[in-house]
Tab-separated table of C-alpha atoms in Angstrom:
chain	number	residue	atom	x	y	z
N	1	MET	CA	41.659	-52.614	41.872
N	2	LYS	CA	43.026	-51.473	45.237
N	3	GLY	CA	39.721	-52.418	46.852
N	4	TYR	CA	39.973	-55.992	45.568
N	5	ILE	CA	43.591	-56.307	46.700
N	6	LEU	CA	42.600	-55.118	50.192
N	7	LEU	CA	39.677	-57.564	50.222
N	8	ILE	CA	41.997	-60.440	49.240
N	9	LEU	CA	44.459	-59.503	51.996
N	10	PHE	CA	41.618	-59.223	54.504
N	11	ILE	CA	40.274	-62.691	53.583
N	12	LEU	CA	43.802	-64.130	53.796
N	13	LEU	CA	44.265	-62.547	57.232
N	14	LEU	CA	40.983	-64.029	58.468
N	15	LEU	CA	41.687	-67.556	57.250
N	16	ILE	CA	45.046	-67.427	59.054
N	17	ILE	CA	43.819	-65.851	62.318
N	18	ILE	CA	40.413	-67.510	62.846
N	19	PRO	CA	41.717	-71.092	63.442
N	20	PHE	CA	43.809	-69.767	66.342
N	21	LEU	CA	40.648	-68.330	67.932
N	22	LEU	CA	38.854	-71.695	67.850
N	23	ALA	CA	39.164	-74.085	70.774
N	24	ASN	CA	40.091	-76.984	68.508
N	25	GLY	CA	41.922	-74.938	65.880
N	26	GLY	CA	39.237	-75.898	63.369
N	27	VAL	CA	40.175	-79.574	63.697
N	28	GLY	CA	37.314	-82.008	63.108
N	29	GLY	CA	36.919	-85.793	63.108
N	30	ASP	CA	37.639	-86.220	59.400
N	31	PHE	CA	40.785	-84.112	59.625
N	32	THR	CA	42.197	-86.258	62.448
N	33	SER	CA	41.527	-89.360	60.325
N	34	TYR	CA	43.524	-87.754	57.510
N	35	LEU	CA	46.294	-86.985	60.022
N	36	LYS	CA	46.399	-90.617	61.117
N	37	ILE	CA	46.896	-91.752	57.521
N	38	ALA	CA	49.544	-89.040	56.974
N	39	SER	CA	51.460	-90.141	60.086
N	40	GLU	CA	51.488	-93.769	58.856
N	41	LEU	CA	52.692	-93.010	55.318
N	42	PRO	CA	54.316	-94.590	53.365
N	43	GLN	CA	52.543	-97.542	55.042
N	44	LEU	CA	48.755	-97.810	54.723
N	45	LYS	CA	47.065	-99.590	57.609
N	46	ASP	CA	43.473	-98.401	57.684
N	47	ASN	CA	42.754	-96.106	54.755
N	48	LEU	CA	39.092	-95.121	55.147
N	49	PHE	CA	39.685	-91.866	53.316
N	50	PRO	CA	41.261	-90.842	50.005
N	51	ILE	CA	45.045	-90.573	50.079
N	52	GLY	CA	45.433	-87.165	48.361
N	53	PHE	CA	45.100	-84.874	51.369
N	54	PRO	CA	47.191	-87.042	53.773
N	55	PHE	CA	49.925	-87.259	51.124
N	56	ILE	CA	50.031	-83.453	50.805
N	57	LEU	CA	50.066	-83.054	54.616
N	58	LYS	CA	52.948	-85.522	54.853
N	59	ILE	CA	54.992	-83.590	52.277
N	60	PHE	CA	54.448	-80.245	54.023
N	61	SER	CA	55.126	-81.743	57.463
N	62	LEU	CA	58.715	-82.216	56.272
N	63	ILE	CA	58.877	-78.388	56.134
N	64	THR	CA	56.933	-77.454	59.279
N	65	GLY	CA	57.790	-80.447	61.460
N	66	GLU	CA	54.141	-81.047	62.428
N	67	TYR	CA	50.683	-81.362	60.900
N	68	PHE	CA	48.628	-78.399	62.127
N	69	TYR	CA	50.944	-75.785	60.629
N	70	SER	CA	51.283	-77.958	57.524
N	71	SER	CA	47.538	-77.655	57.033
N	72	MET	CA	47.697	-73.897	57.573
N	73	LEU	CA	50.504	-73.553	55.018
N	74	VAL	CA	48.622	-75.680	52.457
N	75	LYS	CA	45.538	-73.548	53.033
N	76	VAL	CA	47.360	-70.288	52.298
N	77	ILE	CA	48.988	-71.751	49.157
N	78	CYS	CA	45.632	-73.054	47.877
N	79	PHE	CA	43.960	-69.680	48.423
N	80	LEU	CA	46.714	-67.656	46.776
N	81	SER	CA	47.111	-70.089	43.870
N	82	ILE	CA	43.455	-69.636	42.891
N	83	ILE	CA	43.602	-65.844	43.162
N	84	LEU	CA	46.896	-65.520	41.269
N	85	PHE	CA	45.830	-67.959	38.545
N	86	SER	CA	42.548	-66.096	38.062
N	87	TYR	CA	44.346	-62.736	37.848
N	88	ARG	CA	47.048	-63.998	35.481
N	89	LYS	CA	44.552	-65.651	33.131
N	90	GLN	CA	41.980	-62.876	33.610
N	91	PHE	CA	39.445	-65.609	34.230
N	92	TYR	CA	36.489	-64.020	36.027
N	93	PHE	CA	38.841	-62.415	38.533
N	94	LYS	CA	36.250	-60.322	40.367
N	95	GLU	CA	33.823	-63.243	40.543
N	96	THR	CA	36.630	-65.399	41.965
N	97	VAL	CA	37.384	-62.849	44.695
N	98	PHE	CA	33.703	-62.408	45.578
N	99	LEU	CA	33.309	-66.194	45.777
N	100	MET	CA	35.910	-66.337	48.545
N	101	CYS	CA	33.499	-64.381	50.752
N	102	ILE	CA	30.401	-66.591	50.540
N	103	LYS	CA	29.552	-68.722	53.548
N	104	SER	CA	30.735	-72.126	52.312
N	105	ILE	CA	34.171	-70.897	51.202
N	106	ILE	CA	35.019	-68.892	54.306
N	107	TRP	CA	33.897	-71.782	56.526
N	108	MET	CA	36.022	-74.358	54.703
N	109	PHE	CA	39.084	-72.126	54.528
N	110	THR	CA	38.992	-71.220	58.224
N	111	LEU	CA	38.507	-74.830	59.362
N	112	GLN	CA	40.957	-77.661	58.681
N	113	SER	CA	39.442	-79.704	55.872
N	114	SER	CA	40.195	-81.487	52.603
N	115	GLU	CA	37.766	-79.253	50.695
N	116	TYR	CA	40.187	-76.340	50.370
N	117	VAL	CA	42.879	-78.695	49.054
N	118	GLY	CA	40.590	-79.843	46.259
N	119	LEU	CA	39.393	-76.339	45.343
N	120	PRO	CA	42.426	-75.315	43.206
N	121	PHE	CA	41.972	-78.494	41.130
N	122	LEU	CA	38.224	-77.871	40.852
N	123	TYR	CA	38.981	-74.294	39.788
N	124	LEU	CA	41.338	-75.554	37.071
N	125	TYR	CA	38.652	-77.992	35.926
N	126	ILE	CA	36.189	-75.067	35.663
N	127	TYR	CA	38.753	-72.997	33.746
N	128	TYR	CA	39.634	-75.696	31.189
N	129	THR	CA	35.976	-76.614	30.714
N	130	HIS	CA	35.273	-72.936	29.996
N	131	GLU	CA	38.132	-72.829	27.487
N	132	PHE	CA	36.859	-76.044	25.879
N	133	PHE	CA	33.311	-74.674	25.526
N	134	LYS	CA	34.764	-71.510	23.953
N	135	SER	CA	36.824	-73.702	21.546
N	136	LYS	CA	40.110	-72.295	22.864
N	137	ILE	CA	41.631	-75.742	23.447
N	138	SER	CA	41.363	-78.959	21.449
N	139	THR	CA	39.198	-81.920	22.416
N	140	LYS	CA	42.260	-84.114	22.911
N	141	LYS	CA	43.962	-81.616	25.213
N	142	TYR	CA	40.754	-81.146	27.201
N	143	ILE	CA	40.249	-84.906	27.675
N	144	ILE	CA	43.804	-85.313	29.011
N	145	ILE	CA	43.684	-82.286	31.339
N	146	ALA	CA	40.113	-82.791	32.597
N	147	SER	CA	40.727	-86.504	33.231
N	148	CYS	CA	43.881	-85.833	35.264
N	149	LEU	CA	42.184	-83.103	37.318
N	150	GLY	CA	39.135	-85.300	37.911
N	151	ILE	CA	41.211	-88.259	39.112
N	152	ILE	CA	43.198	-85.979	41.450
N	153	LEU	CA	39.926	-84.600	42.870
N	154	CYS	CA	38.630	-88.135	43.479
N	155	THR	CA	41.815	-89.031	45.382
N	156	ILE	CA	41.188	-86.017	47.640
N	157	ARG	CA	37.474	-86.676	48.241
N	158	TYR	CA	35.463	-89.655	47.013
N	159	ALA	CA	32.396	-87.389	46.930
N	160	ASN	CA	33.999	-85.435	44.079
N	161	ALA	CA	33.071	-88.348	41.811
N	162	LEU	CA	29.451	-87.131	42.017
N	163	LEU	CA	30.475	-83.983	40.139
N	164	PHE	CA	31.564	-85.982	37.134
N	165	ILE	CA	28.665	-88.412	37.288
N	166	SER	CA	26.457	-85.301	36.920
N	167	THR	CA	28.020	-84.495	33.540
N	168	LEU	CA	26.443	-87.588	31.941
N	169	PRO	CA	22.791	-86.412	32.180
N	170	PHE	CA	23.999	-82.918	31.200
N	171	ILE	CA	25.384	-84.344	27.933
N	172	LEU	CA	22.015	-85.964	27.182
N	173	LEU	CA	20.007	-82.810	27.947
N	174	TYR	CA	22.293	-80.533	25.921
N	175	PHE	CA	23.134	-83.103	23.248
N	176	LYS	CA	22.301	-80.857	20.271
N	177	LYS	CA	23.854	-77.682	21.705
N	178	LEU	CA	26.989	-79.562	22.745
N	179	LYS	CA	27.336	-81.723	19.652
N	180	PRO	CA	30.989	-80.777	18.958
N	181	LYS	CA	31.809	-81.018	22.699
N	182	ASN	CA	30.029	-84.240	23.661
N	183	LYS	CA	33.077	-86.372	22.888
N	184	GLY	CA	35.348	-84.371	25.202
N	185	LEU	CA	32.917	-84.389	28.119
N	186	PHE	CA	32.007	-88.055	27.747
N	187	PHE	CA	35.536	-89.419	27.357
N	188	SER	CA	36.985	-87.282	30.154
N	189	THR	CA	34.197	-88.464	32.497
N	190	THR	CA	34.779	-92.082	31.428
N	191	LEU	CA	38.523	-91.833	32.087
N	192	ILE	CA	37.868	-90.253	35.503
N	193	GLY	CA	35.582	-93.193	36.300
N	194	ILE	CA	38.226	-95.693	35.202
N	195	GLY	CA	40.837	-93.859	37.286
N	196	LEU	CA	38.610	-93.893	40.382
N	197	ILE	CA	37.738	-97.592	39.980
N	198	SER	CA	41.440	-98.420	39.594
N	199	TYR	CA	42.237	-96.459	42.751
N	200	LEU	CA	39.504	-98.270	44.716
N	201	LEU	CA	40.759	-101.649	43.460
N	202	ILE	CA	44.269	-100.810	44.669
N	203	ASN	CA	42.725	-99.791	47.992
N	204	TYR	CA	40.934	-103.147	48.218
N	205	ILE	CA	44.078	-105.113	47.369
N	206	VAL	CA	46.240	-103.205	49.888
N	207	ILE	CA	43.725	-102.508	52.672
N	208	GLY	CA	41.023	-105.114	52.118
N	209	SER	CA	38.281	-102.501	51.679
N	210	PHE	CA	37.285	-100.299	48.758
N	211	THR	CA	36.518	-97.186	50.823
N	212	GLY	CA	35.550	-98.333	54.292
N	213	GLU	CA	32.188	-96.658	53.717
N	214	ASN	CA	30.370	-99.917	54.503
N	215	ARG	CA	31.000	-98.977	58.124
N	216	ARG	CA	28.765	-95.947	57.667
N	217	ILE	CA	25.543	-97.591	56.501
N	218	ASN	CA	22.645	-95.837	58.207
N	219	ASP	CA	20.551	-98.449	60.021
N	220	GLU	CA	19.127	-96.077	62.641
N	221	MET	CA	15.587	-95.985	61.314
N	222	ASP	CA	14.283	-94.166	64.403
N	223	THR	CA	15.993	-90.958	63.249
N	224	PHE	CA	15.970	-91.666	59.506
N	225	TRP	CA	13.140	-89.334	58.508
N	226	PHE	CA	14.244	-86.500	60.770
N	227	ASP	CA	17.814	-86.791	59.405
N	228	THR	CA	16.399	-86.768	55.874
N	229	TYR	CA	14.391	-83.637	56.680
N	230	VAL	CA	17.514	-81.922	58.045
N	231	ASP	CA	19.408	-82.906	54.871
N	232	PHE	CA	16.573	-81.501	52.751
N	233	ILE	CA	16.854	-78.156	54.581
N	234	GLY	CA	20.612	-78.267	53.915
N	235	VAL	CA	19.976	-78.598	50.173
N	236	ILE	CA	17.502	-75.695	50.287
N	237	ASN	CA	20.163	-73.578	51.989
N	238	LEU	CA	22.420	-74.067	48.942
N	239	SER	CA	20.877	-70.953	47.375
N	240	ASN	CA	21.817	-68.727	50.315
N	241	PRO	CA	25.326	-67.239	49.946
N	242	ILE	CA	25.308	-65.291	53.199
N	243	PHE	CA	24.389	-67.429	56.176
N	244	TYR	CA	23.923	-70.985	57.363
N	245	ILE	CA	22.347	-71.362	60.780
N	246	LYS	CA	21.139	-74.704	62.101
N	247	THR	CA	17.868	-74.325	64.001
N	248	PHE	CA	16.490	-77.866	63.969
N	249	ASP	CA	15.689	-78.037	67.670
N	250	TYR	CA	11.946	-77.536	67.727
N	251	SER	CA	11.622	-77.732	71.499
N	252	SER	CA	10.216	-74.208	71.661
N	253	ASN	CA	7.833	-72.113	69.569
N	254	ILE	CA	10.494	-69.428	69.094
N	255	LYS	CA	12.968	-71.893	67.552
N	256	PHE	CA	10.238	-73.350	65.358
N	257	LEU	CA	9.225	-69.901	64.068
N	258	LEU	CA	12.866	-68.949	63.533
N	259	SER	CA	13.367	-72.112	61.467
N	260	LEU	CA	10.340	-71.270	59.318
N	261	LEU	CA	11.704	-67.747	58.815
N	262	LEU	CA	15.131	-69.032	57.711
N	263	ILE	CA	13.566	-71.610	55.369
N	264	SER	CA	11.410	-68.856	53.865
N	265	ILE	CA	14.494	-66.687	53.288
N	266	ASP	CA	16.235	-69.601	51.533
N	267	LEU	CA	13.175	-70.206	49.334
N	268	LEU	CA	13.182	-66.500	48.454
N	269	TRP	CA	16.838	-66.865	47.436
N	270	TRP	CA	15.845	-69.776	45.158
N	271	PHE	CA	13.205	-67.585	43.535
N	272	ILE	CA	15.793	-64.836	42.915
N	273	CYS	CA	18.327	-67.372	41.607
N	274	PHE	CA	15.779	-68.903	39.226
N	275	LYS	CA	14.994	-65.447	37.805
N	276	LEU	CA	18.740	-64.850	37.284
N	277	ILE	CA	19.338	-68.233	35.622
N	278	ARG	CA	16.588	-67.525	33.075
N	279	LYS	CA	18.546	-64.475	31.909
N	280	SER	CA	21.485	-66.606	30.765
N	281	LYS	CA	21.754	-68.502	27.480
N	282	ASP	CA	25.411	-69.364	27.999
N	283	VAL	CA	26.008	-73.133	27.992
N	284	PHE	CA	28.990	-72.801	30.357
N	285	THR	CA	26.926	-71.187	33.145
N	286	HIS	CA	24.171	-73.755	32.544
N	287	PHE	CA	26.827	-76.460	32.911
N	288	LEU	CA	27.992	-75.098	36.276
N	289	ILE	CA	24.434	-74.763	37.617
N	290	PHE	CA	23.363	-78.196	36.384
N	291	ILE	CA	26.422	-79.877	37.919
N	292	ALA	CA	25.939	-77.959	41.188
N	293	VAL	CA	22.263	-78.902	41.598
N	294	SER	CA	22.766	-82.513	40.404
N	295	ASN	CA	25.702	-82.932	42.792
N	296	ALA	CA	23.544	-81.629	45.660
N	297	LEU	CA	20.719	-84.056	44.837
N	298	LEU	CA	23.094	-87.018	44.495
N	299	THR	CA	24.698	-86.072	47.822
N	300	PHE	CA	21.227	-85.864	49.389
N	301	PHE	CA	20.268	-89.381	48.275
N	302	SER	CA	23.701	-90.655	49.295
N	303	ALA	CA	23.140	-89.192	52.772
N	304	MET	CA	19.836	-91.094	53.037
N	305	ILE	CA	21.732	-94.379	52.619
N	306	GLN	CA	24.822	-93.570	54.682
N	307	GLY	CA	24.991	-92.516	58.315
N	308	ILE	CA	26.960	-89.339	57.577
N	309	GLU	CA	26.691	-85.920	59.163
N	310	PRO	CA	23.782	-83.614	58.210
N	311	LEU	CA	24.112	-81.994	54.804
N	312	GLY	CA	25.473	-78.545	55.297
N	313	ILE	CA	28.325	-76.307	54.306
N	314	ARG	CA	31.024	-78.996	54.087
N	315	LEU	CA	29.212	-81.726	52.188
N	316	LEU	CA	27.608	-79.263	49.771
N	317	PHE	CA	30.774	-77.201	49.360
N	318	ASN	CA	31.314	-78.079	45.678
N	319	SER	CA	27.681	-77.401	44.795
N	320	SER	CA	27.730	-74.045	46.538
N	321	TYR	CA	30.952	-73.000	44.795
N	322	LEU	CA	29.823	-73.960	41.279
N	323	PHE	CA	26.312	-72.576	41.776
N	324	TRP	CA	27.451	-69.141	42.880
N	325	PHE	CA	30.298	-69.005	40.383
N	326	ALA	CA	27.677	-69.291	37.607
N	327	LEU	CA	25.306	-66.800	39.242
N	328	LEU	CA	28.024	-64.187	39.739
N	329	ILE	CA	28.964	-64.518	36.065
N	330	ILE	CA	25.307	-63.996	35.093
N	331	ILE	CA	24.883	-61.046	37.476
N	332	ARG	CA	27.981	-59.228	36.227
N	333	LYS	CA	27.426	-59.993	32.525
N	334	ASN	CA	23.888	-58.635	32.650
N	335	ASN	CA	24.762	-55.702	34.964
N	336	ILE	CA	21.951	-56.754	37.326
N	337	ILE	CA	23.794	-55.485	40.402
N	338	SER	CA	26.717	-53.088	40.453
N	339	ASP	CA	30.155	-54.329	41.476
N	340	LYS	CA	30.028	-51.919	44.402
N	341	THR	CA	26.843	-53.559	45.712
N	342	ILE	CA	28.305	-57.060	45.255
N	343	PHE	CA	31.440	-55.869	47.064
N	344	ILE	CA	29.352	-54.690	50.038
N	345	ILE	CA	27.303	-57.926	50.128
N	346	SER	CA	30.557	-59.911	50.054
N	347	LEU	CA	31.928	-57.940	52.993
N	348	VAL	CA	28.709	-58.492	54.963
N	349	ALA	CA	28.846	-62.254	54.269
N	350	LEU	CA	32.521	-62.373	55.209
N	351	PHE	CA	32.036	-60.406	58.439
N	352	LEU	CA	28.867	-62.272	59.495
N	353	ASN	CA	30.296	-65.744	58.923
N	354	SER	CA	33.557	-64.858	60.656
N	355	LEU	CA	31.558	-63.877	63.754
N	356	ILE	CA	29.451	-67.051	63.581
N	357	ILE	CA	32.531	-69.264	63.226
N	358	VAL	CA	34.466	-67.676	66.078
N	359	LYS	CA	31.506	-67.019	68.446
N	360	ASN	CA	33.548	-67.354	71.633
N	361	PRO	CA	37.246	-66.817	70.900
N	362	ILE	CA	39.686	-69.100	72.725
N	363	ASN	CA	43.490	-69.079	72.617
N	364	PHE	CA	44.225	-72.288	70.680
N	365	ILE	CA	48.006	-71.758	70.834
N	366	TYR	CA	47.865	-71.582	74.652
N	367	HIS	CA	46.107	-74.954	74.920
N	368	LYS	CA	48.282	-76.529	72.219
N	369	ASN	CA	51.517	-75.419	73.892
N	370	ASN	CA	50.280	-76.680	77.279
N	371	LEU	CA	49.499	-80.127	75.924
N	372	GLU	CA	52.790	-80.309	74.020
N	373	GLN	CA	54.697	-79.497	77.246
N	374	PHE	CA	52.589	-82.010	79.165
N	375	ILE	CA	53.391	-84.804	76.690
N	376	LYS	CA	57.106	-83.947	76.818
N	377	SER	CA	56.962	-84.312	80.596
N	378	LYS	CA	55.714	-87.905	80.262
N	379	LYS	CA	58.297	-90.692	80.409
N	380	ASN	CA	56.421	-92.898	77.960
N	381	ASP	CA	54.800	-91.885	74.704
N	382	PRO	CA	51.043	-91.687	75.340
N	383	LYS	CA	48.864	-94.088	73.335
N	384	TYR	CA	45.462	-93.464	74.904
N	385	TYR	CA	43.389	-90.620	76.296
N	386	TYR	CA	40.512	-90.848	78.769
N	387	ASP	CA	38.365	-88.080	80.221
N	388	ASP	CA	38.076	-89.083	83.881
N	389	GLU	CA	36.938	-85.638	85.091
N	390	LYS	CA	33.811	-85.276	82.952
N	391	LYS	CA	34.173	-81.582	83.684
N	392	GLU	CA	31.501	-79.225	82.377
N	393	VAL	CA	32.400	-75.551	81.961
N	394	GLU	CA	29.557	-73.031	81.960
N	395	SER	CA	29.800	-69.656	80.261
N	396	ILE	CA	28.020	-66.831	82.081
N	397	TYR	CA	26.520	-63.949	80.108
N	398	GLN	CA	24.989	-60.727	81.291
N	399	ILE	CA	22.141	-59.176	79.352
N	400	PRO	CA	23.157	-55.596	78.387
N	401	PHE	CA	21.625	-52.776	80.432
N	402	THR	CA	20.154	-55.238	82.963
N	403	ASP	CA	21.299	-57.178	86.008
N	404	LYS	CA	20.077	-60.458	84.548
N	405	LYS	CA	22.552	-63.214	83.770
N	406	PHE	CA	22.228	-66.579	82.090
N	407	LYS	CA	24.431	-69.649	81.773
N	408	HIS	CA	25.197	-71.687	78.674
N	409	VAL	CA	27.333	-74.779	78.123
N	410	HIS	CA	29.274	-74.452	74.852
N	411	GLU	CA	30.420	-77.791	73.464
N	412	ASN	CA	33.546	-76.229	71.943
N	413	ARG	CA	34.656	-74.736	75.278
N	414	GLN	CA	34.685	-78.014	77.191
N	415	PRO	CA	38.127	-79.268	78.323
N	416	ASP	CA	37.488	-82.741	76.889
N	417	PHE	CA	36.548	-81.286	73.489
N	418	ILE	CA	39.758	-79.224	73.405
N	419	ASN	CA	41.967	-82.068	74.685
N	420	ARG	CA	40.682	-84.580	72.130
N	421	ALA	CA	41.266	-82.323	69.139
N	422	ILE	CA	44.724	-81.099	70.120
N	423	LEU	CA	46.027	-84.486	71.281
N	424	ARG	CA	45.093	-86.017	67.922
N	425	VAL	CA	46.888	-83.170	66.151
N	426	ILE	CA	50.023	-83.755	68.231
N	427	ASN	CA	49.779	-87.548	67.991
N	428	PRO	CA	47.342	-88.694	65.252
N	429	SER	CA	47.623	-92.328	66.404
N	430	ILE	CA	46.349	-91.675	69.931
N	431	ILE	CA	43.220	-93.682	70.791
N	432	ILE	CA	40.333	-91.987	72.569
N	433	LEU	CA	38.876	-94.255	75.264
N	434	GLU	CA	35.151	-93.938	75.849
N	435	ASP	CA	35.057	-96.417	78.764
N	436	GLN	CA	37.099	-96.113	81.923
N	437	PRO	CA	40.270	-98.244	81.716
N	438	LYS	CA	40.399	-101.085	84.245
N	439	ILE	CA	44.100	-100.659	84.982
N	440	LYS	CA	46.122	-97.434	85.360
N	441	ASP	CA	48.787	-97.335	82.671
N	442	ASN	CA	51.629	-94.896	81.941
N	443	THR	CA	50.593	-94.811	78.293
N	444	ILE	CA	47.148	-93.411	79.186
N	445	ILE	CA	46.615	-89.659	79.433
N	446	TYR	CA	43.892	-88.678	81.885
N	447	SER	CA	42.130	-85.333	81.690
N	448	SER	CA	42.739	-84.874	85.430
N	449	ASP	CA	46.509	-85.167	84.800
N	450	ILE	CA	46.276	-82.414	82.177
N	451	SER	CA	44.296	-80.170	84.567
N	452	HIS	CA	46.808	-80.784	87.359
N	453	PHE	CA	49.710	-79.968	85.020
N	454	GLU	CA	48.040	-76.691	83.934
N	455	GLU	CA	47.351	-75.710	87.562
N	456	GLN	CA	50.974	-76.310	88.509
N	457	LYS	CA	52.180	-74.325	85.487
N	458	ASN	CA	49.888	-71.363	86.279
N	459	SER	CA	50.905	-71.324	89.942
N	460	ARG	CA	54.596	-70.862	89.111
């Protein structure tokens, strides 16, 4: 037990430390959109995203006084709530701890995202579905609890609705085996659908748009098939719990061969997973796997229609979690691999992904403090930001045991990349200007002003 406690503490330490080693603190475009909504609450001006995560950020900002540390605090609470609930209920505790080490989980918990906020509710949904399948709770109680959890999940991420849509074909396929349980699954899914539709109608009445997703329709046919291919590779990678490396630049033979190697490894994982799934006759694990795979396929076809980012760790987060939850249950129930071996694999996955995420550590706090001081020095509150320097920073590396050096431009080390992320954390309403402003204005922050401020500060 001591080993698992140490592993939990180690994971917790990583998810706290890693964001501070990232140039943008793990802040992405979606997160800044959530921040903008949170900063506008209780008013809703342009809600293109579900309200659940911004609402939680707003509540915790009353404690921390700002949004970045609110996200960090929410993250820690979400992580610990899952672990403590699993331990208290003795609900696949070891599997739950191991799951926190696979690639998708460690990535989402070290970055700032809505996925980790939804995970405790998804975990509860898994738990109560398990109890329902084992006839430990009544159908009525399950319908009420599952419906509430499902609606909450849909108000955190619209994509969570695909999880519950996947239960409908599952009911049909397992109709005879699930005969006493069909009512609970069907009615809970129906109520979740009604709840989501009601939420979208309210959104339309208040905002004038159901989700704002019509702005994301993919009409770039010149890249359509390549994007679809990349998404297909993302779905294949679902079976791999250890690594996710994008190698879709086929400009060289080496990269092409490396891509083929990684695809082959993922296909081998699918073969292993299929052999494991055949060992299980438990309806609950079949449910998790079916929902995971169906969710991935629905997400894939959704990505073909919408101009969203390539399918990877974030968009397939739910599928990855459910898929490997089921497989770990099967592995441990059938004693296929010892707990010691799983423990070692988990550590390898945790260590490898931590290195991949961090890559080139940067002091996020240093840059954040600099920009906060810079904004305080301004007479007027900044409303816009423009990168007038277009500065490109090269990283120089020396090949070990040789005199040879090579240069590489890391996107996440560029001043503009860092400035954009941190400024939107400090002031979520700030507008990023892509074109040079015609008139100099006190409400515009220029990247050259930030550089000059930092130079003056360092020279003191």
